[in-house]
Amino acid sequence: MSAALLVALIIFVLIFLLRMPIAFGMISSAVAYLLIKGQDLGLVANQIVNTYYTNYVIIAVPLFMFTANVMNSGKVTDMIFNFSNALCGRMRGALGHVNILGSLIFSGMTGSAIADAAGLGKIELQAMKSNGFDDSFSCAITAASSTLGPIFPPSIPLVIYAMLSGTSVGALFMGGMVPAILLTVALMVYVAIVSKVRNYPRGPQFKLKAFIALTIQALPSLLTPVILLTGIYTGVMTPTEAGAIAGLYAILISIFAYKSLSPKEFWKVVKTTIQDVGATSIIIGAAAIISYVVAREDISTGLAKWIMGISSNKNFFLFLVNIVILLLGMFIDTSTIQLIFVPILFPVARALGIDMVHFGLVVTFNMMIGLSTPPFGMLLFITSSISGTPLKDIVKEIFWPLLAMIIVLLVITYIPDTVLFLPRAAGLLK
Amino acid sequence: MKKLLFAVRDIFEIYVPAIAFLTMFVSFIMQVFSRYVINMPLTWTQDLIVMGFVWTVLFGACYTMRARRHVKFTMVYDKLKPRPAALSRLAGNAIIVLTFLMLIIPSWKYAFFLYFQKTAVLRINYTYIFLPFVYLAISVIVYTIEEMIEDIKVLRGKLADSRDHMQEEFIK
């Protein structure tokens, strides 16, 4: 290891010990490397800005964030909740199921777990609290179901993965559908069991007339995923353009169908969005300069040789990757894992003949589990702060949903067809 | 004077990225609309979109800095008592300030090095695309120093705890 790399690595570790903003810490780490190597520091601006300038596909990220913020500010989220509520009706523990179905529907419009937990999650948590569910259970299921957001298309992490790996966004999106459905089923089974054991309340009975009325009300929101996905798969729009159209559609239905979103609210949405974009995209840029260091030091090749030396078994490699990402996910922020660690694995995955769409879904799914794993799980923090439930109570409860997620992860890892069947059938993959 | 400075700051950190974002958003819509409805693909939208995105990110990141919303790993920090916490953040922030101080001039030079390159359709000078990075560097330095002053106050016993540290404890 060169001295430059060692210093860079030390600073990289300090990011986590000293509470440095991750993006700027990464830049510090790379700058130290460049200084020691005697390179021009103009390279930093070059690498970072070029990431935004040349990767057209990641422009979808701010657009999907904007859409989610519009939906959460208008009444769209309420409509989805009411509709799911009517759908689950008299089931035992209905609100638990509503939580999952609502997230599935919401995930067809946005691509972020955080947006799901913070927006729809807020409504779900309130409703569950007033209906006698344990707070810790409500938080755990809200966190777990939010994971659907980035798995079911559209998805912000999958867009970023597409940028990093050069895979098709369309194929990745389609590949996420079956895993999302599997996760929905797994979580619903969990809710059903817990509700029976703890005797959670049933939902209200909806008369057919009320059900139809609620469905009609929710229809404009329910159409969003349809418009988005048809647009992408018929080739009418690129996924990035679809992000913009979804944003426009969200604005239109908020104003005309739901009579919400005043100019003042809209301005608030724009301001929140630029903050969100600033926070997320700057890490993507900072990671690019770290990737430059990784490439210069040829770390991927070294790792590839090392892993191939141990075993060139595809399944063993995937097993190893899953364990490592699960462990990293417990402690490190998802964006760091995705932008720094995952790309290092690409050469090995390719050499082993793993389909990159399959690989993308496996690592993304795994990283999203990381959002709910203690001690560092963003979704746990969010649900805890929204509901005022102590973190340790949620941590106790999250074990079973985590197990359900890990089972689904294993299924999609070892049965690649669960991911690849749909994109292949659609002719997006060979 | 102070008022004017704050107004300028708002322009760069709120209005510019907001307008950049909305320009990008509207350009996308026009692009799709014009291609399918009027059947006349636009070329200039591409330049605006990419430039809008770069500006949204770089100026928006300053606004995120002001709101102290950048992603941080706080697990270790939160476990510390106020003074060690202040000390650790101070050390991390010192590294960041140093880094960005060193980046200002090379980034400025790089932006002007690209002076003669222009975007494909609208012939926008590349300097305008890279220059916001210099603003970001300065903004990171200023906001980070603001945090450092807070931490120094904590270390000197003038402040019980920094506001980020208390806030984190409250959430847990």
Coordinates of C-alpha atoms in Angstrom, one line a residue:
Chain A
M1 CA 0.0 0.0 0.0
S2 CA 1.4 3.4 -0.9
A3 CA 1.8 6.1 1.8
A4 CA -0.7 8.3 -0.1
L5 CA -3.4 5.5 0.1
L6 CA -2.7 4.9 3.7
V7 CA -3.2 8.6 4.6
A8 CA -6.4 8.7 2.5
L9 CA -7.6 5.6 4.3
I10 CA -7.0 7.1 7.7
I11 CA -9.0 10.2 6.9
F12 CA -11.7 8.0 5.4
V13 CA -12.0 6.2 8.8
L14 CA -11.9 9.5 10.6
I15 CA -15.1 10.6 8.7
F16 CA -17.0 8.1 10.8
L17 CA -15.2 8.7 14.1
L18 CA -15.3 12.5 14.0
R19 CA -18.7 13.1 12.6
M20 CA -17.5 14.8 9.4
P21 CA -20.2 15.3 6.7
I22 CA -19.6 12.2 4.7
A23 CA -19.3 13.9 1.3
F24 CA -16.8 16.5 2.5
G25 CA -14.8 14.0 4.4
M26 CA -14.5 11.9 1.3
I27 CA -13.2 14.9 -0.6
S28 CA -10.7 15.5 2.2
S29 CA -9.5 11.9 2.0
A30 CA -9.0 12.2 -1.8
V31 CA -7.3 15.6 -1.5
A32 CA -4.8 14.2 0.9
Y33 CA -4.1 11.4 -1.6
L34 CA -3.7 13.8 -4.5
L35 CA -1.4 16.1 -2.5
I36 CA 1.0 13.3 -1.6
K37 CA 1.0 12.1 -5.2
G38 CA 1.7 15.6 -6.3
Q39 CA -1.3 15.9 -8.5
D40 CA -3.2 19.1 -9.4
L41 CA -6.1 19.7 -7.1
G42 CA -8.1 21.1 -10.0
L43 CA -8.8 17.4 -10.5
V44 CA -11.3 17.5 -7.6
A45 CA -13.6 20.0 -9.3
N46 CA -13.1 18.2 -12.6
Q47 CA -14.1 14.8 -11.3
I48 CA -17.0 16.0 -9.1
V49 CA -18.7 18.4 -11.6
N50 CA -18.1 16.0 -14.5
T51 CA -20.1 13.3 -12.6
Y52 CA -23.1 15.5 -12.8
Y53 CA -22.3 16.8 -16.2
T54 CA -21.8 13.5 -18.0
N55 CA -24.2 11.1 -16.3
Y56 CA -27.5 12.1 -17.7
V57 CA -29.3 9.2 -16.0
I58 CA -28.7 10.5 -12.4
I59 CA -30.7 13.6 -13.2
A60 CA -33.6 11.3 -12.5
V61 CA -32.7 11.4 -8.8
P62 CA -33.6 15.0 -8.1
L63 CA -36.8 14.6 -10.1
F64 CA -37.9 11.5 -8.1
M65 CA -37.2 13.4 -4.9
F66 CA -39.2 16.3 -6.1
T67 CA -42.1 14.0 -7.0
A68 CA -42.0 12.4 -3.5
N69 CA -42.0 15.8 -1.8
V70 CA -45.0 17.0 -3.9
M71 CA -46.9 13.8 -3.0
N72 CA -46.1 14.2 0.7
S73 CA -47.1 17.8 0.8
G74 CA -50.4 17.4 -1.1
K75 CA -53.2 15.0 -0.2
V76 CA -51.8 12.2 -2.4
T77 CA -50.4 10.3 0.5
D78 CA -53.7 10.5 2.4
M79 CA -55.6 9.1 -0.6
I80 CA -53.2 6.2 -0.9
F81 CA -53.7 5.5 2.8
N82 CA -57.5 5.6 2.7
F83 CA -57.6 3.4 -0.4
S84 CA -55.3 0.8 1.2
N85 CA -57.4 1.0 4.3
A86 CA -60.6 0.2 2.4
L87 CA -58.8 -2.6 0.6
C88 CA -57.8 -4.4 3.8
G89 CA -61.2 -3.9 5.5
R90 CA -62.0 -6.5 8.2
M91 CA -58.7 -8.3 8.2
R92 CA -57.1 -8.9 11.7
G93 CA -54.3 -6.3 12.2
A94 CA -55.7 -4.5 9.2
L95 CA -53.6 -1.4 9.7
G96 CA -50.4 -3.4 9.6
H97 CA -51.4 -4.7 6.2
V98 CA -52.5 -1.2 5.1
N99 CA -49.0 -0.1 6.1
I100 CA -47.4 -2.6 3.7
L101 CA -49.9 -2.2 0.8
G102 CA -49.8 1.6 1.1
S103 CA -46.0 1.5 0.9
L104 CA -46.1 -0.7 -2.2
I105 CA -48.5 1.7 -3.9
F106 CA -46.5 4.7 -2.8
S107 CA -43.3 3.0 -4.0
G108 CA -44.7 3.0 -7.5
M109 CA -44.6 6.8 -7.5
T110 CA -41.4 7.5 -5.6
G111 CA -38.1 5.7 -5.3
S112 CA -36.9 6.4 -1.8
A113 CA -37.4 4.5 1.5
I114 CA -36.8 7.7 3.5
A115 CA -39.6 9.6 1.6
D116 CA -41.9 6.7 2.3
A117 CA -41.2 6.5 6.0
A118 CA -41.3 10.3 6.5
G119 CA -44.4 10.9 4.4
L120 CA -46.7 8.0 4.3
G121 CA -45.1 6.6 7.4
K122 CA -46.3 9.6 9.5
I123 CA -49.9 8.9 8.6
E124 CA -49.6 5.2 9.2
L125 CA -48.0 5.6 12.6
Q126 CA -50.6 8.0 13.8
A127 CA -53.4 5.7 12.6
M128 CA -51.9 2.7 14.2
K129 CA -51.3 4.5 17.5
S130 CA -54.9 5.6 17.8
N131 CA -56.1 2.0 17.0
G132 CA -54.3 0.3 19.8
F133 CA -51.2 -1.1 18.1
D134 CA -48.0 -1.3 20.0
D135 CA -45.8 1.7 19.0
S136 CA -42.7 -0.5 18.6
F137 CA -44.6 -2.8 16.2
S138 CA -45.9 0.1 14.2
C139 CA -42.5 1.6 13.9
A140 CA -40.9 -1.7 12.9
I141 CA -43.4 -2.5 10.2
T142 CA -43.3 1.1 8.9
A143 CA -39.5 0.9 8.6
A144 CA -39.6 -2.5 7.0
S145 CA -42.4 -1.7 4.5
S146 CA -40.6 1.6 3.5
T147 CA -37.9 -0.7 2.1
L148 CA -40.3 -1.4 -0.8
G149 CA -39.9 2.2 -2.0
P150 CA -36.5 1.7 -3.6
I151 CA -37.1 -1.9 -4.7
F152 CA -40.3 -1.4 -6.6
P153 CA -39.8 0.9 -9.6
P154 CA -39.0 3.7 -9.8
S155 CA -36.0 3.7 -7.5
I156 CA -33.3 6.2 -6.7
P157 CA -30.7 3.6 -5.6
L158 CA -31.3 1.6 -8.8
V159 CA -30.8 4.7 -10.9
I160 CA -27.5 5.3 -9.1
Y161 CA -26.5 1.7 -9.6
A162 CA -27.3 2.0 -13.3
M163 CA -25.0 5.0 -13.5
L164 CA -22.2 3.1 -11.7
S165 CA -22.5 -0.1 -13.5
G166 CA -23.7 1.0 -16.9
T167 CA -26.7 -1.3 -16.8
S168 CA -30.1 -0.4 -18.2
V169 CA -32.4 1.5 -15.8
G170 CA -35.4 0.0 -17.5
A171 CA -34.2 -3.6 -16.9
L172 CA -33.2 -2.8 -13.3
F173 CA -36.7 -1.3 -12.6
M174 CA -38.4 -4.3 -14.1
G175 CA -36.1 -6.6 -12.1
G176 CA -37.3 -5.0 -8.9
M177 CA -40.9 -5.8 -9.3
V178 CA -40.9 -9.5 -8.3
P179 CA -38.6 -9.0 -5.3
A180 CA -40.9 -6.2 -4.2
I181 CA -44.0 -8.4 -4.4
L182 CA -42.1 -11.2 -2.5
L183 CA -41.2 -8.7 0.2
T184 CA -44.8 -7.6 0.4
V185 CA -46.0 -11.1 0.9
A186 CA -43.3 -11.9 3.4
L187 CA -44.1 -8.9 5.5
M188 CA -47.9 -9.5 5.3
V189 CA -47.3 -13.0 6.6
Y190 CA -45.4 -11.6 9.5
V191 CA -48.1 -9.1 10.2
A192 CA -50.8 -11.8 10.1
I193 CA -48.9 -13.9 12.6
V194 CA -48.2 -11.1 15.0
S195 CA -51.7 -9.8 14.8
K196 CA -53.1 -13.2 15.6
V197 CA -50.8 -13.7 18.6
R198 CA -51.3 -10.2 20.0
N199 CA -54.9 -9.9 19.0
Y200 CA -54.5 -6.7 17.1
P201 CA -57.8 -5.0 16.1
R202 CA -59.6 -5.6 12.8
G203 CA -60.2 -2.8 10.4
P204 CA -63.6 -1.2 9.8
Q205 CA -66.0 -2.8 7.4
F206 CA -66.3 -0.7 4.2
K207 CA -69.6 -0.8 2.3
L208 CA -69.2 -1.3 -1.4
K209 CA -70.4 2.2 -2.1
A210 CA -67.8 3.7 0.2
F211 CA -65.1 1.4 -1.2
I212 CA -65.9 2.5 -4.8
A213 CA -65.9 6.2 -3.7
L214 CA -62.5 5.9 -2.1
T215 CA -61.1 4.0 -5.1
I216 CA -62.3 6.8 -7.4
Q217 CA -60.8 9.4 -5.2
A218 CA -57.5 7.5 -5.1
L219 CA -57.5 6.7 -8.8
P220 CA -55.5 9.8 -10.0
S221 CA -52.7 8.8 -7.5
L222 CA -53.0 5.1 -8.4
L223 CA -52.4 6.0 -12.1
T224 CA -49.0 7.5 -11.4
P225 CA -47.0 4.2 -11.5
V226 CA -49.0 3.1 -14.6
I227 CA -48.1 6.3 -16.5
L228 CA -44.5 6.2 -15.3
L229 CA -43.9 2.6 -16.2
T230 CA -45.8 2.5 -19.4
G231 CA -43.9 5.6 -20.5
I232 CA -40.5 4.0 -19.8
Y233 CA -41.3 0.6 -21.2
T234 CA -42.9 1.7 -24.4
G235 CA -39.8 3.9 -25.0
V236 CA -41.9 7.1 -25.1
M237 CA -39.7 8.6 -22.3
T238 CA -36.3 7.9 -20.9
P239 CA -36.4 7.1 -17.2
T240 CA -35.1 10.6 -16.5
E241 CA -37.8 12.2 -18.5
A242 CA -40.3 9.9 -16.7
G243 CA -39.1 11.5 -13.5
A244 CA -40.0 14.9 -14.7
I245 CA -43.4 13.8 -16.0
A246 CA -44.2 12.1 -12.7
G247 CA -43.3 15.4 -11.0
L248 CA -45.6 17.3 -13.3
Y249 CA -48.4 14.7 -12.8
A250 CA -48.0 14.9 -9.0
I251 CA -48.4 18.7 -9.2
L252 CA -51.4 18.5 -11.5
I253 CA -53.3 16.0 -9.4
S254 CA -52.4 17.8 -6.1
I255 CA -53.9 21.0 -7.5
F256 CA -56.8 19.9 -9.6
A257 CA -57.9 16.5 -8.2
Y258 CA -57.2 17.1 -4.5
K259 CA -57.3 21.0 -4.3
S260 CA -54.1 21.1 -2.3
L261 CA -50.6 22.5 -2.9
S262 CA -50.8 26.3 -2.6
P263 CA -48.1 28.4 -4.1
K264 CA -46.6 28.7 -0.6
E265 CA -46.5 25.0 -0.2
F266 CA -45.0 24.6 -3.6
W267 CA -42.2 26.9 -2.7
K268 CA -41.6 24.9 0.4
V269 CA -41.5 21.7 -1.6
V270 CA -38.9 23.3 -4.0
K271 CA -36.8 24.5 -1.1
T272 CA -36.9 21.0 0.6
T273 CA -36.0 19.4 -2.7
I274 CA -32.9 21.5 -3.3
Q275 CA -31.7 20.6 0.2
D276 CA -32.4 16.9 -0.5
V277 CA -30.6 17.1 -3.8
G278 CA -27.7 19.0 -2.3
A279 CA -27.3 16.3 0.4
T280 CA -27.6 13.3 -1.9
S281 CA -25.9 14.4 -5.1
I282 CA -22.9 15.9 -3.4
I283 CA -22.1 12.4 -2.0
I284 CA -22.3 11.0 -5.5
G285 CA -19.8 13.6 -6.7
A286 CA -17.5 13.1 -3.8
A287 CA -17.6 9.4 -4.3
A288 CA -16.4 9.9 -7.9
I289 CA -13.2 11.4 -6.7
I290 CA -12.7 8.5 -4.3
S291 CA -13.4 6.2 -7.2
Y292 CA -10.6 7.9 -9.0
V293 CA -8.2 7.0 -6.2
V294 CA -9.6 3.4 -6.1
A295 CA -9.0 3.1 -9.8
R296 CA -5.5 4.6 -9.7
E297 CA -4.5 2.2 -6.9
D298 CA -6.1 -0.7 -8.9
I299 CA -7.9 -1.9 -5.7
S300 CA -10.6 -3.7 -7.7
T301 CA -8.1 -5.9 -9.5
G302 CA -6.4 -6.7 -6.3
L303 CA -9.6 -7.7 -4.7
A304 CA -10.7 -9.7 -7.7
K305 CA -7.5 -11.7 -7.6
W306 CA -7.8 -12.3 -3.9
I307 CA -11.4 -13.4 -4.1
M308 CA -10.9 -15.6 -7.1
G309 CA -8.0 -17.1 -5.2
I310 CA -10.3 -18.2 -2.4
S311 CA -13.1 -19.5 -4.6
S312 CA -14.4 -18.9 -8.0
N313 CA -17.8 -20.1 -7.1
K314 CA -20.5 -17.6 -8.0
N315 CA -22.8 -18.6 -5.1
F316 CA -20.1 -18.4 -2.6
F317 CA -19.2 -14.9 -3.8
L318 CA -22.8 -13.7 -3.6
F319 CA -23.0 -15.2 -0.1
L320 CA -19.8 -13.3 0.9
V321 CA -21.1 -10.1 -0.7
N322 CA -24.4 -10.4 1.2
I323 CA -22.7 -10.9 4.5
V324 CA -20.3 -8.1 4.0
I325 CA -23.0 -5.6 2.9
L326 CA -25.3 -6.7 5.8
L327 CA -22.5 -6.0 8.2
L328 CA -21.6 -2.7 6.6
G329 CA -25.2 -1.7 6.5
M330 CA -25.4 -2.0 10.3
F331 CA -22.8 0.7 10.7
I332 CA -22.4 2.7 7.6
D333 CA -24.6 5.0 5.6
T334 CA -26.2 3.3 2.5
S335 CA -24.8 5.9 0.0
T336 CA -21.2 5.2 1.1
I337 CA -21.7 1.5 0.7
Q338 CA -23.2 1.9 -2.7
L339 CA -20.9 4.5 -4.1
I340 CA -17.6 3.2 -2.7
F341 CA -17.8 -0.5 -1.9
V342 CA -20.2 -1.8 -4.5
P343 CA -18.3 -0.6 -7.6
I344 CA -15.1 -2.3 -6.3
L345 CA -17.0 -5.6 -6.6
F346 CA -18.1 -5.1 -10.2
P347 CA -15.0 -6.7 -11.8
V348 CA -15.4 -9.8 -9.7
A349 CA -19.1 -10.1 -10.4
R350 CA -18.5 -9.7 -14.1
A351 CA -15.6 -12.2 -14.1
L352 CA -17.8 -14.8 -12.4
G353 CA -20.5 -14.3 -15.0
I354 CA -23.1 -12.8 -12.7
D355 CA -25.8 -10.9 -14.5
M356 CA -25.3 -7.2 -13.5
V357 CA -29.0 -6.6 -13.2
H358 CA -29.3 -9.5 -10.8
F359 CA -26.3 -8.3 -8.9
G360 CA -27.8 -4.8 -8.7
L361 CA -31.0 -6.0 -7.2
V362 CA -29.2 -8.2 -4.7
V363 CA -26.9 -5.5 -3.4
T364 CA -29.6 -2.8 -3.5
F365 CA -32.1 -5.0 -1.6
N366 CA -29.4 -5.8 0.9
M367 CA -28.4 -2.2 1.4
M368 CA -32.1 -1.3 2.0
I369 CA -32.2 -3.9 4.7
G370 CA -29.3 -1.9 6.1
L371 CA -31.6 1.0 6.6
S372 CA -33.4 -0.9 9.3
T373 CA -30.6 -2.7 11.0
P374 CA -29.4 -1.4 14.3
P375 CA -27.3 0.2 15.6
F376 CA -27.2 2.6 12.6
G377 CA -30.5 2.3 10.7
M378 CA -31.8 5.5 9.1
L379 CA -35.4 4.1 9.1
L380 CA -35.3 3.3 12.7
F381 CA -34.2 6.8 13.5
I382 CA -37.0 8.3 11.4
T383 CA -39.8 6.2 12.7
S384 CA -38.5 6.7 16.2
S385 CA -38.5 10.5 15.9
I386 CA -41.8 10.7 14.2
S387 CA -43.6 8.6 16.8
G388 CA -41.6 9.4 19.8
T389 CA -41.0 5.7 20.5
P390 CA -37.6 4.9 22.2
L391 CA -35.2 3.4 19.7
K392 CA -34.4 0.4 21.9
D393 CA -38.1 -0.7 21.8
I394 CA -38.1 -0.6 18.0
V395 CA -34.8 -2.5 17.9
K396 CA -36.4 -5.3 19.8
E397 CA -39.3 -5.5 17.5
I398 CA -37.4 -5.2 14.2
F399 CA -35.9 -8.6 14.5
W400 CA -38.7 -10.5 12.8
P401 CA -39.3 -8.1 9.9
L402 CA -35.5 -8.2 9.4
L403 CA -35.7 -12.0 9.2
A404 CA -38.5 -11.8 6.7
M405 CA -36.4 -9.4 4.6
I406 CA -33.3 -11.6 4.8
I407 CA -35.3 -14.6 3.7
V408 CA -36.5 -12.7 0.6
L409 CA -32.9 -11.5 0.0
L410 CA -31.7 -15.2 0.0
V411 CA -34.5 -16.1 -2.4
I412 CA -33.6 -13.4 -4.9
T413 CA -29.9 -14.1 -4.5
Y414 CA -30.1 -17.8 -5.2
I415 CA -33.0 -17.9 -7.6
P416 CA -31.9 -15.2 -10.1
D417 CA -35.0 -15.8 -12.2
T418 CA -37.0 -14.0 -9.5
V419 CA -35.2 -10.9 -10.7
L420 CA -34.4 -11.7 -14.3
F421 CA -37.6 -13.3 -15.5
L422 CA -39.5 -10.0 -16.1
P423 CA -36.8 -8.1 -17.9
R424 CA -36.0 -11.1 -20.0
A425 CA -39.7 -11.6 -20.9
A426 CA -39.9 -7.9 -21.9
G427 CA -36.9 -8.3 -24.1
L428 CA -34.7 -5.9 -22.0
L429 CA -32.2 -8.6 -21.3
K430 CA -30.8 -11.6 -23.2
Chain B
M1 CA -24.3 45.8 5.3
K2 CA -25.1 42.6 7.1
K3 CA -28.6 42.6 5.7
L4 CA -27.2 42.9 2.2
L5 CA -24.8 40.1 2.7
F6 CA -27.6 37.8 3.9
A7 CA -29.7 38.8 1.0
V8 CA -26.9 37.9 -1.4
R9 CA -26.4 34.6 0.4
D10 CA -30.1 33.8 0.0
I11 CA -29.9 34.5 -3.7
F12 CA -27.0 32.1 -4.2
E13 CA -28.2 29.4 -1.8
I14 CA -31.9 29.4 -2.3
Y15 CA -33.1 31.3 -5.3
V16 CA -30.3 30.3 -7.7
P17 CA -30.6 26.5 -7.1
A18 CA -34.4 26.8 -7.0
I19 CA -34.5 28.5 -10.4
A20 CA -31.9 26.1 -11.7
F21 CA -34.0 23.2 -10.6
L22 CA -37.2 24.6 -12.0
T23 CA -35.5 25.4 -15.3
M24 CA -34.3 21.8 -15.5
F25 CA -37.8 20.5 -14.7
V26 CA -39.5 22.7 -17.2
S27 CA -37.0 21.9 -19.9
F28 CA -37.7 18.2 -19.5
I29 CA -41.4 18.7 -19.8
M30 CA -40.9 20.9 -22.9
Q31 CA -38.5 18.3 -24.4
V32 CA -41.1 15.5 -24.0
F33 CA -44.0 17.7 -25.1
S34 CA -42.3 19.0 -28.1
R35 CA -41.1 15.6 -29.2
Y36 CA -44.4 13.8 -29.0
V37 CA -47.1 16.5 -29.3
I38 CA -45.6 19.0 -31.8
N39 CA -43.3 16.3 -33.3
M40 CA -40.3 18.6 -33.2
P41 CA -37.5 17.4 -31.0
L42 CA -35.6 20.1 -29.2
T43 CA -31.9 20.1 -28.8
W44 CA -31.2 23.1 -26.6
T45 CA -33.1 21.7 -23.7
Q46 CA -30.3 19.2 -23.1
D47 CA -27.8 22.0 -22.3
L48 CA -30.2 23.7 -19.9
I49 CA -31.0 20.5 -18.2
V50 CA -27.4 19.5 -17.5
M51 CA -26.4 23.0 -16.4
G52 CA -29.6 23.3 -14.3
F53 CA -28.7 20.0 -12.6
V54 CA -25.1 21.1 -11.8
W55 CA -26.2 24.4 -10.4
T56 CA -28.9 22.8 -8.3
V57 CA -26.5 20.4 -6.8
L58 CA -23.6 22.8 -6.1
F59 CA -25.6 25.7 -4.8
G60 CA -28.2 23.5 -3.2
A61 CA -25.4 21.7 -1.3
C62 CA -24.6 25.1 0.3
Y63 CA -28.2 25.5 1.4
T64 CA -28.0 22.0 2.8
M65 CA -24.9 23.0 4.6
R66 CA -26.7 26.0 6.1
A67 CA -29.6 23.7 7.3
R68 CA -26.9 21.3 8.7
R69 CA -28.6 18.5 6.8
H70 CA -25.6 16.8 5.1
V71 CA -25.3 13.1 5.8
K72 CA -23.1 12.4 8.8
F73 CA -22.2 9.4 10.8
T74 CA -23.1 10.3 14.3
M75 CA -23.0 7.0 16.2
V76 CA -19.7 7.6 17.9
Y77 CA -20.3 11.4 18.3
D78 CA -23.6 10.9 20.0
K79 CA -22.2 8.5 22.6
L80 CA -19.6 11.1 23.7
K81 CA -20.1 13.7 26.5
P82 CA -20.5 17.3 25.4
R83 CA -16.8 18.3 25.6
P84 CA -15.2 15.2 23.9
A85 CA -18.0 15.5 21.3
A86 CA -17.1 19.1 20.7
L87 CA -13.4 18.2 20.5
S88 CA -14.0 15.4 18.0
R89 CA -16.2 17.5 15.7
L90 CA -13.7 20.3 15.9
A91 CA -10.9 18.0 14.7
G92 CA -13.0 16.7 11.8
N93 CA -14.1 20.2 10.9
A94 CA -10.5 21.4 10.9
I95 CA -9.6 18.8 8.3
I96 CA -12.5 19.9 6.2
V97 CA -11.7 23.6 6.4
L98 CA -8.1 22.9 5.5
T99 CA -9.1 20.8 2.5
F100 CA -11.5 23.3 1.1
L101 CA -9.1 26.2 1.6
M102 CA -6.6 24.3 -0.5
L103 CA -9.3 23.7 -3.2
I104 CA -10.3 27.3 -3.8
I105 CA -7.5 28.4 -6.0
P106 CA -7.0 25.2 -8.1
S107 CA -10.8 25.0 -8.7
W108 CA -10.9 28.6 -9.7
K109 CA -8.0 28.0 -12.1
Y110 CA -9.6 24.9 -13.5
A111 CA -12.9 26.7 -14.2
F112 CA -11.1 29.4 -16.1
F113 CA -8.8 26.8 -17.9
L114 CA -12.1 25.6 -19.5
Y115 CA -12.9 29.1 -20.7
F116 CA -12.8 28.3 -24.4
Q117 CA -14.9 25.2 -24.2
K118 CA -18.5 25.7 -24.9
T119 CA -21.6 23.4 -24.6
A120 CA -22.8 21.9 -27.8
V121 CA -26.0 23.9 -28.6
L122 CA -26.4 26.9 -26.5
R123 CA -22.6 27.6 -26.5
I124 CA -22.5 28.1 -22.7
N125 CA -19.0 28.7 -21.5
Y126 CA -17.8 25.7 -19.4
T127 CA -16.4 28.1 -16.8
Y128 CA -20.0 28.8 -15.7
I129 CA -20.6 25.2 -15.1
F130 CA -17.5 24.6 -13.0
L131 CA -17.3 28.0 -11.1
P132 CA -20.1 27.2 -8.7
F133 CA -17.8 24.7 -7.2
V134 CA -15.6 27.6 -5.9
Y135 CA -18.7 29.1 -4.2
L136 CA -19.4 25.7 -2.6
A137 CA -15.9 25.5 -1.3
I138 CA -16.1 28.9 0.3
S139 CA -19.6 28.2 1.7
V140 CA -18.4 24.9 3.2
I141 CA -15.5 26.8 4.9
V142 CA -17.8 29.5 6.3
Y143 CA -20.4 27.2 7.7
T144 CA -17.9 24.8 9.1
I145 CA -16.1 27.6 10.9
E146 CA -19.5 28.6 12.3
E147 CA -19.7 25.1 13.8
M148 CA -16.1 25.3 15.0
I149 CA -16.7 28.5 16.9
E150 CA -19.6 26.8 18.6
D151 CA -17.4 23.9 19.6
I152 CA -14.7 26.1 20.9
K153 CA -17.3 27.8 23.1
V154 CA -18.2 24.5 24.5
L155 CA -14.6 23.6 25.1
R156 CA -14.0 26.9 26.9
G157 CA -17.1 26.4 29.0
K158 CA -19.1 29.2 27.6
L159 CA -21.7 26.9 26.1
A160 CA -23.2 23.8 27.7
D161 CA -23.4 21.8 24.5
S162 CA -23.5 22.4 20.7
R163 CA -27.0 22.5 19.3
D164 CA -26.4 19.4 17.0
H165 CA -25.2 17.3 19.9
M166 CA -28.2 18.1 22.0
Q167 CA -30.6 17.6 19.2
E168 CA -29.2 14.1 18.5
E169 CA -29.7 13.2 22.1
F170 CA -33.2 14.4 22.0
I171 CA -34.1 12.2 19.0
K172 CA -32.8 9.1 20.7

